[in-house]
PDB file of C-alpha atoms in Angstrom:
ATOM      1  CA  MET A 243       0.011   0.082  -0.003  1.00 50.00           C
ATOM      2  CA  GLN A 244       2.932   2.302   0.384  1.00 51.00           C
ATOM      3  CA  GLU A 245       4.276   2.042  -2.975  1.00 55.00           C
ATOM      4  CA  PRO A 246       1.264   3.714  -4.670  1.00 57.00           C
ATOM      5  CA  LEU A 247       1.379   6.384  -2.131  1.00 54.00           C
ATOM      6  CA  LEU A 248       5.001   6.753  -2.593  1.00 54.00           C
ATOM      7  CA  GLY A 249       4.595   7.159  -6.276  1.00 59.00           C
ATOM      8  CA  SER A 250       1.821   9.707  -6.117  1.00 67.00           C
ATOM      9  CA  THR A 251       4.070  11.887  -3.913  1.00 71.00           C
ATOM     10  CA  VAL A 252       7.033  11.563  -6.332  1.00 63.00           C
ATOM     11  CA  ALA A 253       4.549  12.693  -9.196  1.00 66.00           C
ATOM     12  CA  LEU A 254       3.387  15.487  -7.184  1.00 70.00           C
ATOM     13  CA  VAL A 255       6.849  16.839  -6.500  1.00 66.00           C
ATOM     14  CA  LEU A 256       7.793  16.751 -10.164  1.00 71.00           C
ATOM     15  CA  VAL A 257       4.623  18.384 -11.025  1.00 68.00           C
ATOM     16  CA  THR A 258       5.179  21.182  -8.496  1.00 78.00           C
ATOM     17  CA  THR A 259       8.714  21.615  -9.671  1.00 76.00           C
ATOM     18  CA  LEU A 260       7.741  21.765 -13.347  1.00 75.00           C
ATOM     19  CA  LEU A 261       5.170  24.288 -12.676  1.00 75.00           C
ATOM     20  CA  ALA A 262       7.613  26.564 -10.415  1.00 77.00           C
ATOM     21  CA  ALA A 263      10.167  26.301 -13.225  1.00 76.00           C
ATOM     22  CA  LEU A 264       7.514  27.427 -15.860  1.00 73.00           C
ATOM     23  CA  VAL A 265       6.566  30.342 -13.883  1.00 71.00           C
ATOM     24  CA  ALA A 266      10.176  31.359 -13.169  1.00 73.00           C
ATOM     25  CA  TYR A 267      10.696  31.291 -16.822  1.00 71.00           C
ATOM     26  CA  ILE A 268       7.673  33.403 -17.477  1.00 71.00           C
ATOM     27  CA  VAL A 269       8.747  35.833 -14.938  1.00 62.00           C
ATOM     28  CA  VAL A 270      12.204  36.037 -16.388  1.00 57.00           C
ATOM     29  CA  ARG A 271      11.104  36.487 -19.826  1.00 66.00           C
ATOM     30  CA  CYS A 272       8.702  39.270 -18.784  1.00 58.00           C
ATOM     31  CA  VAL A 273      11.282  41.287 -16.850  1.00 53.00           C
ATOM     32  CA  TYR A 274      14.145  40.992 -19.361  1.00 51.00           C
ATOM     33  CA  GLY A 275      11.786  41.301 -22.368  1.00 51.00           C
ATOM     34  CA  ALA A 276      10.370  44.632 -21.291  1.00 46.00           C
ATOM     35  CA  LYS A 277      14.253  45.776 -20.735  1.00 47.00           C
ATOM     36  CA  MET A 278      14.928  44.551 -24.353  1.00 44.00           C
ATOM     37  CA  THR A 279      11.815  46.412 -25.622  1.00 42.00           C
ATOM     38  CA  THR A 280      12.953  49.530 -23.726  1.00 46.00           C
ATOM     39  CA  ARG A 281      16.409  49.378 -25.000  1.00 52.00           C
ATOM     40  CA  ARG A 282      15.856  48.700 -28.714  1.00 60.00           C
ATOM     41  CA  ARG A 283      18.892  48.434 -31.118  1.00 80.00           C
ATOM     42  CA  ARG A 284      19.400  52.150 -32.557  1.00 85.00           C
ATOM     43  CA  HIS A 285      20.299  52.254 -36.126  1.00 90.00           C
ATOM     44  CA  THR A 286      18.760  55.114 -37.766  1.00 96.00           C
ATOM     45  CA  LEU A 287      19.512  58.726 -38.500  1.00 98.00           C
ATOM     46  CA  LEU A 288      16.387  60.607 -37.803  1.00 98.00           C
ATOM     47  CA  LEU A 289      15.523  64.081 -39.614  1.00 98.00           C
ATOM     48  CA  LEU A 290      13.316  66.270 -37.673  1.00 97.00           C
ATOM     49  CA  GLY A 291      12.128  69.720 -38.109  1.00 95.00           C
ATOM     50  CA  PRO A 292       9.316  72.017 -38.807  1.00 92.00           C
ATOM     51  CA  CYS A 293       7.221  71.916 -41.858  1.00 90.00           C
ATOM     52  CA  GLY A 294       8.914  73.256 -44.883  1.00 89.00           C
ATOM     53  CA  SER A 295      12.321  73.259 -43.288  1.00 93.00           C
ATOM     54  CA  GLY A 296      13.882  71.236 -46.103  1.00 93.00           C
ATOM     55  CA  LYS A 297      13.800  67.677 -44.526  1.00 95.00           C
ATOM     56  CA  THR A 298      12.536  65.720 -47.570  1.00 94.00           C
ATOM     57  CA  THR A 299      14.789  67.666 -50.023  1.00 95.00           C
ATOM     58  CA  LEU A 300      18.015  66.806 -47.527  1.00 96.00           C
ATOM     59  CA  PHE A 301      16.569  63.155 -47.395  1.00 96.00           C
ATOM     60  CA  ALA A 302      16.691  62.888 -51.214  1.00 95.00           C
ATOM     61  CA  GLN A 303      20.237  64.049 -51.416  1.00 95.00           C
ATOM     62  CA  LEU A 304      21.303  61.845 -48.618  1.00 96.00           C
ATOM     63  CA  VAL A 305      19.702  58.449 -50.128  1.00 94.00           C
ATOM     64  CA  ALA A 306      19.809  59.383 -53.791  1.00 92.00           C
ATOM     65  CA  ARG A 307      22.035  62.383 -54.244  1.00 89.00           C
ATOM     66  CA  LYS A 308      19.217  63.840 -56.192  1.00 86.00           C
ATOM     67  CA  ARG A 309      17.330  67.108 -56.392  1.00 82.00           C
ATOM     68  CA  ILE A 310      13.502  66.752 -55.959  1.00 76.00           C
ATOM     69  CA  SER A 311      10.696  69.199 -55.444  1.00 67.00           C
ATOM     70  CA  ALA A 312       9.340  68.216 -52.020  1.00 66.00           C
ATOM     71  CA  ARG A 313       5.764  68.293 -51.141  1.00 67.00           C
ATOM     72  CA  THR A 314       4.185  67.835 -47.492  1.00 68.00           C
ATOM     73  CA  SER A 315       3.550  64.320 -46.198  1.00 72.00           C
ATOM     74  CA  MET A 316       1.936  62.920 -43.405  1.00 80.00           C
ATOM     75  CA  GLN A 317       3.857  59.568 -43.685  1.00 88.00           C
ATOM     76  CA  PRO A 318       7.646  59.111 -42.757  1.00 92.00           C
ATOM     77  CA  ASN A 319       9.977  58.395 -45.461  1.00 94.00           C
ATOM     78  CA  ARG A 320      12.608  55.667 -45.217  1.00 95.00           C
ATOM     79  CA  ALA A 321      15.713  54.762 -47.329  1.00 95.00           C
ATOM     80  CA  VAL A 322      19.137  53.596 -46.991  1.00 95.00           C
ATOM     81  CA  MET A 323      22.038  55.943 -47.156  1.00 95.00           C
ATOM     82  CA  ARG A 324      25.334  54.316 -48.298  1.00 91.00           C
ATOM     83  CA  PHE A 325      28.584  55.765 -47.284  1.00 86.00           C
ATOM     84  CA  LYS A 326      31.671  56.070 -49.586  1.00 78.00           C
ATOM     85  CA  ALA A 327      34.737  54.079 -48.367  1.00 64.00           C
ATOM     86  CA  ASP A 328      37.212  56.414 -46.603  1.00 55.00           C
ATOM     87  CA  ALA A 329      40.083  57.187 -48.555  1.00 45.00           C
ATOM     88  CA  ALA A 330      42.198  58.143 -45.850  1.00 45.00           C
ATOM     89  CA  SER A 331      45.294  55.810 -44.943  1.00 39.00           C
ATOM     90  CA  ASP A 332      45.125  53.653 -41.974  1.00 44.00           C
ATOM     91  CA  ASP A 333      47.841  55.738 -40.364  1.00 46.00           C
ATOM     92  CA  GLU A 334      45.607  58.908 -40.251  1.00 49.00           C
ATOM     93  CA  GLU A 335      43.774  59.346 -37.059  1.00 52.00           C
ATOM     94  CA  GLY A 336      39.866  59.261 -36.643  1.00 49.00           C
ATOM     95  CA  PRO A 337      37.183  56.973 -37.526  1.00 50.00           C
ATOM     96  CA  GLN A 338      37.046  55.670 -41.157  1.00 55.00           C
ATOM     97  CA  THR A 339      34.003  54.558 -43.065  1.00 54.00           C
ATOM     98  CA  SER A 340      34.376  50.743 -44.123  1.00 57.00           C
ATOM     99  CA  PRO A 341      33.355  49.691 -47.841  1.00 55.00           C
ATOM    100  CA  GLY A 342      29.537  48.942 -47.931  1.00 65.00           C
ATOM    101  CA  ALA A 343      28.629  50.841 -45.062  1.00 86.00           C
ATOM    102  CA  CYS A 344      25.249  52.110 -44.622  1.00 91.00           C
ATOM    103  CA  MET A 345      22.678  53.735 -42.555  1.00 95.00           C
ATOM    104  CA  THR A 346      18.893  53.841 -42.479  1.00 96.00           C
ATOM    105  CA  VAL A 347      17.768  57.533 -42.954  1.00 97.00           C
ATOM    106  CA  VAL A 348      14.105  58.399 -41.666  1.00 97.00           C
ATOM    107  CA  ASP A 349      12.536  61.698 -42.703  1.00 96.00           C
ATOM    108  CA  PHE A 350       9.719  62.407 -40.183  1.00 96.00           C
ATOM    109  CA  PRO A 351       6.866  64.894 -41.130  1.00 93.00           C
ATOM    110  CA  GLY A 352       6.891  68.208 -39.252  1.00 87.00           C
ATOM    111  CA  HIS A 353       3.284  68.553 -38.922  1.00 86.00           C
ATOM    112  CA  ARG A 354       2.440  69.418 -35.382  1.00 83.00           C
ATOM    113  CA  ARG A 355      -0.370  66.752 -35.318  1.00 83.00           C
ATOM    114  CA  LEU A 356       2.126  64.009 -35.658  1.00 86.00           C
ATOM    115  CA  ARG A 357       4.318  65.207 -32.610  1.00 85.00           C
ATOM    116  CA  CYS A 358       2.827  62.201 -30.697  1.00 84.00           C
ATOM    117  CA  SER A 359       4.622  59.701 -32.844  1.00 88.00           C
ATOM    118  CA  ILE A 360       7.720  60.960 -32.900  1.00 94.00           C
ATOM    119  CA  ASP A 361       8.927  58.943 -29.473  1.00 94.00           C
ATOM    120  CA  GLN A 362       8.353  55.851 -31.651  1.00 94.00           C
ATOM    121  CA  GLU A 363      11.005  56.907 -34.242  1.00 95.00           C
ATOM    122  CA  LEU A 364      13.205  58.464 -31.322  1.00 96.00           C
ATOM    123  CA  GLU A 365      13.447  54.846 -29.913  1.00 95.00           C
ATOM    124  CA  GLU A 366      15.211  53.607 -32.970  1.00 96.00           C
ATOM    125  CA  ALA A 367      17.401  56.599 -33.608  1.00 97.00           C
ATOM    126  CA  LYS A 368      21.164  56.288 -33.343  1.00 97.00           C
ATOM    127  CA  LYS A 369      21.718  60.152 -34.374  1.00 98.00           C
ATOM    128  CA  VAL A 370      19.268  62.943 -34.914  1.00 98.00           C
ATOM    129  CA  VAL A 371      19.339  65.717 -37.316  1.00 98.00           C
ATOM    130  CA  ILE A 372      17.339  68.863 -36.453  1.00 98.00           C
ATOM    131  CA  VAL A 373      16.712  70.572 -40.036  1.00 98.00           C
ATOM    132  CA  VAL A 374      16.390  74.405 -39.739  1.00 98.00           C
ATOM    133  CA  ASP A 375      15.084  76.540 -42.660  1.00 97.00           C
ATOM    134  CA  SER A 376      17.915  79.512 -42.135  1.00 97.00           C
ATOM    135  CA  VAL A 377      16.044  81.804 -44.468  1.00 97.00           C
ATOM    136  CA  THR A 378      12.735  81.606 -42.228  1.00 96.00           C
ATOM    137  CA  ILE A 379      14.421  81.427 -38.973  1.00 96.00           C
ATOM    138  CA  GLN A 380      13.385  84.937 -37.988  1.00 94.00           C
ATOM    139  CA  ASP A 381       9.751  84.289 -38.934  1.00 92.00           C
ATOM    140  CA  PRO A 382       7.202  84.841 -36.217  1.00 86.00           C
ATOM    141  CA  GLN A 383       5.215  81.795 -37.201  1.00 79.00           C
ATOM    142  CA  GLY A 384       7.350  78.978 -38.075  1.00 78.00           C
ATOM    143  CA  GLY A 385      10.771  80.434 -36.879  1.00 92.00           C
ATOM    144  CA  ALA A 386      12.988  80.105 -33.886  1.00 95.00           C
ATOM    145  CA  GLU A 387       9.855  80.132 -31.426  1.00 94.00           C
ATOM    146  CA  ALA A 388       8.451  77.100 -33.237  1.00 93.00           C
ATOM    147  CA  LEU A 389      11.795  75.402 -33.412  1.00 95.00           C
ATOM    148  CA  ALA A 390      12.575  75.921 -29.749  1.00 95.00           C
ATOM    149  CA  GLU A 391       9.198  74.270 -28.899  1.00 93.00           C
ATOM    150  CA  LEU A 392      10.085  71.244 -31.092  1.00 95.00           C
ATOM    151  CA  VAL A 393      13.708  70.957 -29.631  1.00 96.00           C
ATOM    152  CA  VAL A 394      12.586  71.198 -26.166  1.00 94.00           C
ATOM    153  CA  SER A 395       9.921  68.259 -26.743  1.00 93.00           C
ATOM    154  CA  VAL A 396      12.505  66.062 -28.436  1.00 96.00           C
ATOM    155  CA  PHE A 397      15.396  66.700 -26.058  1.00 96.00           C
ATOM    156  CA  THR A 398      13.284  66.113 -22.797  1.00 92.00           C
ATOM    157  CA  SER A 399      11.713  62.990 -24.140  1.00 95.00           C
ATOM    158  CA  PRO A 400      12.869  59.503 -22.390  1.00 95.00           C
ATOM    159  CA  ALA A 401      13.106  58.068 -25.907  1.00 95.00           C
ATOM    160  CA  PHE A 402      15.739  60.533 -26.663  1.00 96.00           C
ATOM    161  CA  TYR A 403      17.987  59.650 -23.829  1.00 95.00           C
ATOM    162  CA  PHE A 404      20.367  57.077 -25.528  1.00 95.00           C
ATOM    163  CA  VAL A 405      20.641  58.972 -28.700  1.00 96.00           C
ATOM    164  CA  GLU A 406      24.336  59.283 -29.482  1.00 95.00           C
ATOM    165  CA  GLY A 407      24.620  62.609 -31.225  1.00 95.00           C
ATOM    166  CA  VAL A 408      22.723  65.793 -32.583  1.00 98.00           C
ATOM    167  CA  LEU A 409      23.445  67.814 -35.569  1.00 98.00           C
ATOM    168  CA  VAL A 410      21.407  70.857 -36.245  1.00 98.00           C
ATOM    169  CA  ALA A 411      21.711  71.308 -40.161  1.00 98.00           C
ATOM    170  CA  CYS A 412      20.961  74.941 -41.359  1.00 98.00           C
ATOM    171  CA  THR A 413      19.735  74.411 -44.658  1.00 97.00           C
ATOM    172  CA  LYS A 414      19.375  76.906 -47.789  1.00 96.00           C
ATOM    173  CA  ARG A 415      22.894  78.512 -46.936  1.00 98.00           C
ATOM    174  CA  ASP A 416      23.124  79.097 -50.783  1.00 96.00           C
ATOM    175  CA  GLU A 417      20.490  81.945 -50.481  1.00 96.00           C
ATOM    176  CA  LEU A 418      21.679  85.393 -49.727  1.00 95.00           C
ATOM    177  CA  THR A 419      18.961  85.970 -47.008  1.00 96.00           C
ATOM    178  CA  SER A 420      19.823  82.949 -44.850  1.00 97.00           C
ATOM    179  CA  TYR A 421      21.482  83.087 -41.404  1.00 98.00           C
ATOM    180  CA  SER A 422      24.699  81.353 -40.613  1.00 98.00           C
ATOM    181  CA  ALA A 423      24.729  78.710 -38.102  1.00 98.00           C
ATOM    182  CA  LYS A 424      26.159  80.836 -35.602  1.00 98.00           C
ATOM    183  CA  SER A 425      23.432  83.153 -35.773  1.00 98.00           C
ATOM    184  CA  VAL A 426      20.905  80.237 -35.799  1.00 98.00           C
ATOM    185  CA  GLN A 427      22.589  78.821 -32.537  1.00 98.00           C
ATOM    186  CA  LYS A 428      21.984  82.147 -30.836  1.00 97.00           C
ATOM    187  CA  LEU A 429      18.625  82.816 -31.913  1.00 97.00           C
ATOM    188  CA  LEU A 430      17.453  79.346 -30.866  1.00 97.00           C
ATOM    189  CA  GLU A 431      19.119  79.393 -27.527  1.00 97.00           C
ATOM    190  CA  LYS A 432      17.579  82.625 -26.753  1.00 96.00           C
ATOM    191  CA  GLU A 433      14.109  81.216 -27.665  1.00 96.00           C
ATOM    192  CA  ILE A 434      14.694  77.932 -25.502  1.00 96.00           C
ATOM    193  CA  THR A 435      15.600  80.325 -22.447  1.00 95.00           C
ATOM    194  CA  HIS A 436      12.421  82.363 -23.089  1.00 93.00           C
ATOM    195  CA  HIS A 437      10.470  79.246 -23.158  1.00 91.00           C
ATOM    196  CA  ILE A 438      11.829  77.883 -20.015  1.00 89.00           C
ATOM    197  CA  ILE A 439      11.503  81.278 -18.108  1.00 89.00           C
ATOM    198  CA  THR A 440       7.896  81.883 -19.401  1.00 85.00           C
ATOM    199  CA  ARG A 441       6.477  78.433 -19.135  1.00 74.00           C
ATOM    200  CA  ARG A 442       7.519  77.360 -15.492  1.00 63.00           C
ATOM    201  CA  GLY A 443       8.035  78.961 -12.238  1.00 51.00           C
ATOM    202  CA  ASP A 444      11.254  77.348 -11.501  1.00 42.00           C
ATOM    203  CA  VAL A 445      13.457  78.197 -14.136  1.00 39.00           C
ATOM    204  CA  GLN A 446      16.185  75.619 -13.404  1.00 41.00           C
ATOM    205  CA  SER A 447      14.321  72.761 -14.880  1.00 43.00           C
ATOM    206  CA  ILE A 448      11.986  72.319 -17.803  1.00 44.00           C
ATOM    207  CA  GLY A 449      10.429  68.888 -16.607  1.00 45.00           C
ATOM    208  CA  ASP A 450       7.011  70.289 -16.178  1.00 43.00           C
ATOM    209  CA  ILE A 451       6.578  73.009 -18.724  1.00 42.00           C
ATOM    210  CA  VAL A 452       3.797  73.067 -21.258  1.00 40.00           C
ATOM    211  CA  ASN A 453       3.580  74.215 -24.771  1.00 43.00           C
ATOM    212  CA  ALA A 454       1.293  76.889 -26.313  1.00 41.00           C
ATOM    213  CA  GLU A 455      -1.595  74.364 -26.561  1.00 43.00           C
ATOM    214  CA  GLY A 456      -1.267  73.645 -22.899  1.00 39.00           C
ATOM    215  CA  VAL A 457       0.147  70.121 -23.536  1.00 42.00           C
ATOM    216  CA  ALA A 458       2.996  68.909 -21.357  1.00 43.00           C
ATOM    217  CA  VAL A 459       6.524  68.887 -22.805  1.00 46.00           C
ATOM    218  CA  GLY A 460       8.794  67.483 -20.287  1.00 43.00           C
ATOM    219  CA  ARG A 461       6.595  65.056 -18.602  1.00 44.00           C
ATOM    220  CA  ARG A 462       4.090  63.868 -20.925  1.00 42.00           C
ATOM    221  CA  LYS A 463       1.892  60.766 -21.809  1.00 44.00           C
ATOM    222  CA  ASN A 464       3.505  57.723 -23.156  1.00 47.00           C
ATOM    223  CA  ASN A 465       2.137  58.051 -26.665  1.00 50.00           C
ATOM    224  CA  GLY A 466       2.821  54.629 -27.735  1.00 50.00           C
ATOM    225  CA  SER A 467       6.335  54.554 -26.560  1.00 55.00           C
ATOM    226  CA  SER A 468       7.536  51.545 -24.811  1.00 54.00           C
ATOM    227  CA  LEU A 469       9.378  53.687 -22.063  1.00 56.00           C
ATOM    228  CA  GLY A 470       7.632  54.061 -18.773  1.00 53.00           C
ATOM    229  CA  LYS A 471       7.280  56.964 -16.628  1.00 54.00           C
ATOM    230  CA  THR A 472      10.280  56.289 -14.534  1.00 51.00           C
ATOM    231  CA  ALA A 473      12.607  56.324 -17.663  1.00 63.00           C
ATOM    232  CA  LYS A 474      15.484  58.534 -17.776  1.00 82.00           C
ATOM    233  CA  ARG A 475      15.411  61.834 -19.493  1.00 85.00           C
ATOM    234  CA  HIS A 476      17.658  64.955 -20.130  1.00 89.00           C
ATOM    235  CA  GLN A 477      16.850  68.044 -18.353  1.00 85.00           C
ATOM    236  CA  LEU A 478      17.145  71.447 -19.993  1.00 89.00           C
ATOM    237  CA  SER A 479      18.554  74.031 -17.242  1.00 88.00           C
ATOM    238  CA  LEU A 480      19.811  77.666 -17.444  1.00 91.00           C
ATOM    239  CA  ASN A 481      23.205  78.675 -16.542  1.00 91.00           C
ATOM    240  CA  ASP A 482      24.358  81.174 -13.791  1.00 91.00           C
ATOM    241  CA  SER A 483      23.622  83.916 -16.038  1.00 91.00           C
ATOM    242  CA  GLY A 484      19.888  82.937 -16.387  1.00 92.00           C
ATOM    243  CA  LYS A 485      20.429  81.498 -20.115  1.00 94.00           C
ATOM    244  CA  PHE A 486      20.204  78.357 -21.867  1.00 96.00           C
ATOM    245  CA  THR A 487      23.205  77.219 -23.956  1.00 96.00           C
ATOM    246  CA  PHE A 488      23.760  74.010 -26.085  1.00 96.00           C
ATOM    247  CA  ASP A 489      27.326  73.940 -24.150  1.00 92.00           C
ATOM    248  CA  THR A 490      25.593  72.905 -20.981  1.00 89.00           C
ATOM    249  CA  PHE A 491      23.430  70.147 -22.441  1.00 92.00           C
ATOM    250  CA  PRO A 492      24.674  66.537 -21.547  1.00 91.00           C
ATOM    251  CA  LEU A 493      24.919  65.525 -25.225  1.00 93.00           C
ATOM    252  CA  PRO A 494      27.049  67.280 -27.882  1.00 93.00           C
ATOM    253  CA  VAL A 495      24.904  69.534 -30.300  1.00 97.00           C
ATOM    254  CA  ASP A 496      26.719  70.594 -33.349  1.00 98.00           C
ATOM    255  CA  PHE A 497      25.550  73.216 -35.840  1.00 98.00           C
ATOM    256  CA  VAL A 498      26.507  73.285 -39.487  1.00 99.00           C
ATOM    257  CA  ASP A 499      25.799  75.320 -42.742  1.00 99.00           C
ATOM    258  CA  ILE A 500      24.415  73.189 -45.627  1.00 98.00           C
ATOM    259  CA  SER A 501      22.453  73.128 -48.811  1.00 97.00           C
ATOM    260  CA  SER A 502      20.665  70.407 -50.322  1.00 95.00           C
ATOM    261  CA  PHE A 503      21.356  71.928 -53.790  1.00 94.00           C
ATOM    262  CA  PRO A 504      24.915  71.616 -54.085  1.00 94.00           C
ATOM    263  CA  GLU A 505      26.587  73.723 -56.967  1.00 94.00           C
ATOM    264  CA  PRO A 506      30.340  74.013 -56.333  1.00 95.00           C
ATOM    265  CA  GLU A 507      30.659  76.573 -59.342  1.00 96.00           C
ATOM    266  CA  LYS A 508      28.171  78.977 -57.405  1.00 95.00           C
ATOM    267  CA  HIS A 509      28.593  78.383 -53.547  1.00 96.00           C
ATOM    268  CA  PRO A 510      30.425  76.111 -51.155  1.00 97.00           C
ATOM    269  CA  PHE A 511      27.431  74.531 -49.377  1.00 98.00           C
ATOM    270  CA  ASN A 512      26.603  70.656 -49.432  1.00 97.00           C
ATOM    271  CA  VAL A 513      25.229  67.953 -47.562  1.00 97.00           C
ATOM    272  CA  ASP A 514      28.601  66.541 -46.798  1.00 97.00           C
ATOM    273  CA  PRO A 515      28.585  67.739 -43.049  1.00 98.00           C
ATOM    274  CA  VAL A 516      25.537  65.545 -42.416  1.00 98.00           C
ATOM    275  CA  ARG A 517      27.011  62.730 -44.096  1.00 96.00           C
ATOM    276  CA  GLU A 518      30.133  62.946 -42.072  1.00 96.00           C
ATOM    277  CA  PHE A 519      28.138  63.302 -38.852  1.00 97.00           C
ATOM    278  CA  ALA A 520      26.250  59.873 -39.562  1.00 96.00           C
ATOM    279  CA  SER A 521      29.249  58.157 -40.484  1.00 92.00           C
ATOM    280  CA  ARG A 522      31.250  58.961 -37.215  1.00 87.00           C
TER     281      ARG A 522
END
């Protein structure tokens, strides 16, 4: 009579052990699966900017080396940009581009209604290019003020935290009425400073500010992002002089002069600075 009882006990122990192992496996998969979702592999060059800033024209030059007449789109454009092999010798310092190297470029629409979808693209972005129309930067509607709002929204997003580099590409520098990259930087820093001071009582942090529509910029809804409320995010702060400067931002931000219509015989501007930034 004891043998059947012993067999039942052994079977119960085995079933219990298997169930415990299964539960442990599920828990581990959930925990590490969530972490893997949060830290997606970043592999894209993301072009951001207001409507009409020249993103799609730049996109066409980067991926196809062609001039196009761009139209406003409500869908992101995606294509592969291939780098030319670096002709520098092995003794030369600095990174070199290997033959066949490439990178996916994403041209994200600048329409305000699509801002809630930026985080999904930011989670895959290795580097970000902010495209600025250097001709209309002083425009009261879509100029430095609108650009500052976009920059604040992007830079303080948790999805932006692990981006490796930022480039502000000042387009249309081949036009006589355009502003230089240095001038654009000063105008943008001034507007971000104004944005911080006027949108929040505590001028040292931008975590709780809201934009013109009353939508929270620093601490906002998830908007489809896999990142939770406790995710890391950068803070935009003012220096001792009460001003914001990109020099104090945790991530290096470079400003460059470019033109998506390269004509060496007429002007010195092209998209090479963007290619070099992407290949670094």
